[in-house]
PDB file of C-alpha atoms in Angstrom:
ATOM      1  CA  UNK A   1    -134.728 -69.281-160.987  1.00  0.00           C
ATOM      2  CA  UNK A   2    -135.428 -70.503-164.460  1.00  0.00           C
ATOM      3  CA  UNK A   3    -135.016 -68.706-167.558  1.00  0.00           C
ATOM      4  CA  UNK A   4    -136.331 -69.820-171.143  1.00  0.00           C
ATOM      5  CA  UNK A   5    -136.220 -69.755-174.111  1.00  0.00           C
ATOM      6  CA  UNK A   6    -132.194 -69.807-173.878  1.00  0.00           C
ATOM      7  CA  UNK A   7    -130.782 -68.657-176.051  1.00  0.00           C
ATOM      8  CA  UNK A   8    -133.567 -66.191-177.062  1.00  0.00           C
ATOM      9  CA  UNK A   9    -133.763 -63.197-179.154  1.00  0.00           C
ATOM     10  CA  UNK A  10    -136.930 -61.347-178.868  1.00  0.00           C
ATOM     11  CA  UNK A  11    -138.216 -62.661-174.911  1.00  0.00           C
ATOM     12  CA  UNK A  12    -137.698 -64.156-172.373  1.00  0.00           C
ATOM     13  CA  UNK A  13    -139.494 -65.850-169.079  1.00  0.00           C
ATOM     14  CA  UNK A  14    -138.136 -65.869-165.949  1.00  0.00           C
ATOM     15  CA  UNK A  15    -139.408 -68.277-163.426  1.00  0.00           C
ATOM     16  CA  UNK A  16    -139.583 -67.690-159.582  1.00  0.00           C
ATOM     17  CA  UNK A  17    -141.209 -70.013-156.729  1.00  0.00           C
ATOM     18  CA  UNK A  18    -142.209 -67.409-153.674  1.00  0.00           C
ATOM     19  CA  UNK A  19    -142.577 -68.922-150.467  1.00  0.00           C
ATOM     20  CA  UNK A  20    -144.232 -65.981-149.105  1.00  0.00           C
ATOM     21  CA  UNK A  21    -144.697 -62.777-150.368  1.00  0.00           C
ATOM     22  CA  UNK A  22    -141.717 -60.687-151.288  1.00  0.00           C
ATOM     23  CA  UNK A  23    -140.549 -57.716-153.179  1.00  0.00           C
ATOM     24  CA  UNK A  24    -138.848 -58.944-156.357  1.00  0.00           C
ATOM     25  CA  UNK A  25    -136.137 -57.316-158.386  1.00  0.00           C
ATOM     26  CA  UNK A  26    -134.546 -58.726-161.500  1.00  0.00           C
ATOM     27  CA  UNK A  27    -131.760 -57.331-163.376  1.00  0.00           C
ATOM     28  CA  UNK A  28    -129.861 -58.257-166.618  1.00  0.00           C
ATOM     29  CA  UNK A  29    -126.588 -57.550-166.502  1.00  0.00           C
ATOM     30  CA  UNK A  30    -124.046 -57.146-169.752  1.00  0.00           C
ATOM     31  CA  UNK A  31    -120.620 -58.850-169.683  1.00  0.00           C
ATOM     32  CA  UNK A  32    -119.393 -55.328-169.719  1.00  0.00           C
ATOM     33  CA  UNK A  33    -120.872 -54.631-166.375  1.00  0.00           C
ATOM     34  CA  UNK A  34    -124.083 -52.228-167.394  1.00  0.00           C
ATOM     35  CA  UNK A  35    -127.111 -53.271-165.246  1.00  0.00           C
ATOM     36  CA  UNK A  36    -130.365 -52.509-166.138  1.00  0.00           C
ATOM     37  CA  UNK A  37    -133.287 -53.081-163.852  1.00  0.00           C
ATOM     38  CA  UNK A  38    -135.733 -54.997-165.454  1.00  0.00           C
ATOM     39  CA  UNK A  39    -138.444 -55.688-162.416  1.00  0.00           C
ATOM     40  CA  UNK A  40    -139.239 -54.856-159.398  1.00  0.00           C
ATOM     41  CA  UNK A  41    -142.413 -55.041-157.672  1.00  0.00           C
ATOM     42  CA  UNK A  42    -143.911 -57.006-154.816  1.00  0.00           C
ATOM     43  CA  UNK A  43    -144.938 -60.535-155.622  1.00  0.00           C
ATOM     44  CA  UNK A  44    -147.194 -62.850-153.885  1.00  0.00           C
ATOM     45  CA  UNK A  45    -146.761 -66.491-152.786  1.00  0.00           C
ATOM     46  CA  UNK A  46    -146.713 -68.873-155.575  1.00  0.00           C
ATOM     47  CA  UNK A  47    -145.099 -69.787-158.509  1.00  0.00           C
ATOM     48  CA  UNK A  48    -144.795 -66.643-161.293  1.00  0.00           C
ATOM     49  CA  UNK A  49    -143.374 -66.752-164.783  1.00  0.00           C
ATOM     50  CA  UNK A  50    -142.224 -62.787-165.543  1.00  0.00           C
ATOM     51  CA  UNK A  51    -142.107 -62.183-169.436  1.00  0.00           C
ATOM     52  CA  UNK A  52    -139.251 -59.856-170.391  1.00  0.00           C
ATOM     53  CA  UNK A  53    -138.639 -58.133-173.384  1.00  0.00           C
ATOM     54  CA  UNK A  54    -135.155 -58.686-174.673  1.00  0.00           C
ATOM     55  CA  UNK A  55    -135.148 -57.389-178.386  1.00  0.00           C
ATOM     56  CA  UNK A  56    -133.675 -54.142-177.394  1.00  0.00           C
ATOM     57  CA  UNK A  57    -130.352 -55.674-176.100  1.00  0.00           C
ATOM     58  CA  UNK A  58    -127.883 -56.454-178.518  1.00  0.00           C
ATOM     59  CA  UNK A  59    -126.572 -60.153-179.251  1.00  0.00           C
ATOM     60  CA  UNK A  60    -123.966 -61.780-176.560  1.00  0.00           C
ATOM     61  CA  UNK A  61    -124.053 -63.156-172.993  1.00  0.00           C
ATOM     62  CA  UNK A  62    -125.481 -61.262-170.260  1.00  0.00           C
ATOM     63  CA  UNK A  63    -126.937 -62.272-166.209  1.00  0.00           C
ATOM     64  CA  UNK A  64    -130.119 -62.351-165.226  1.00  0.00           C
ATOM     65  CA  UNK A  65    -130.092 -61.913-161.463  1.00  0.00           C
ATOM     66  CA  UNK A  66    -133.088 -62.525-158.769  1.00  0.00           C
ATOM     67  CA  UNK A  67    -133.079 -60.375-156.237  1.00  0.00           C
ATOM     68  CA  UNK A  68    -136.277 -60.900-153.000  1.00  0.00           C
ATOM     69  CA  UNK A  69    -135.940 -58.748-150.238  1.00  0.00           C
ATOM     70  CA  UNK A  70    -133.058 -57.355-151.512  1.00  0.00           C
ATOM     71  CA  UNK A  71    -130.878 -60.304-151.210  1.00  0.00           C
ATOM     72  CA  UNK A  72    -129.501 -62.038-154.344  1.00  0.00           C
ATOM     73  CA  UNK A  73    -131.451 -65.236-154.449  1.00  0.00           C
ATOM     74  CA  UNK A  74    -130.265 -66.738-157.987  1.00  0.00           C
ATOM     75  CA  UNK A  75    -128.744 -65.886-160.962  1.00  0.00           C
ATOM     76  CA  UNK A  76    -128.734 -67.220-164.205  1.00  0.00           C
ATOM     77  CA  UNK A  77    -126.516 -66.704-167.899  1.00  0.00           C
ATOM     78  CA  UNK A  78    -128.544 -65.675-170.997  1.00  0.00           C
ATOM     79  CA  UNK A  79    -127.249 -65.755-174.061  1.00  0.00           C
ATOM     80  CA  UNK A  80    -129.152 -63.379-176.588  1.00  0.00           C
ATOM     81  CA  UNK A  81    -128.759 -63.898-180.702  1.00  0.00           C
TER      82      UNK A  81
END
């Protein structure tokens, strides 16, 4: 899991290397534990870079986590301005 620009303020990309393919959640999490989904769809083998909107969220430090198959692969800290 890679994540850039970071810091960002209006987007971000997340990228993901898929063996195989897999269903694909991500989720940015607040430090004061609200979760919003972001993603999730099935993705196919290969490498992906997911743009994400991020102007909506206010500035501070949040997660990003990578969920495939429903198992946490990866997370990452973001830090929004």
């Amino acid at each position: 899991l890679s994540v850039y620009p970071n810091p960002a303020n209006d987007k971000i990309y997340v990228s993901i290397s898929l063996e195989k393919e897999s269903t694909v959640q991500i989720k940015i999490i607040a430090m004061n534990g609200i979760t919003d989904i972001i993603s999730s769809s099935t993705i196919e083998q290969g490498v992906h870079d997911i743009e994400i909107a991020i102007s909506k969220y206010v500035a501070g430090a949040y997660i990003i986590q990578l969920y495939v198959n429903n198992d946490l692969l990866s997370s990452s800290k973001l830090i929004k301005y």
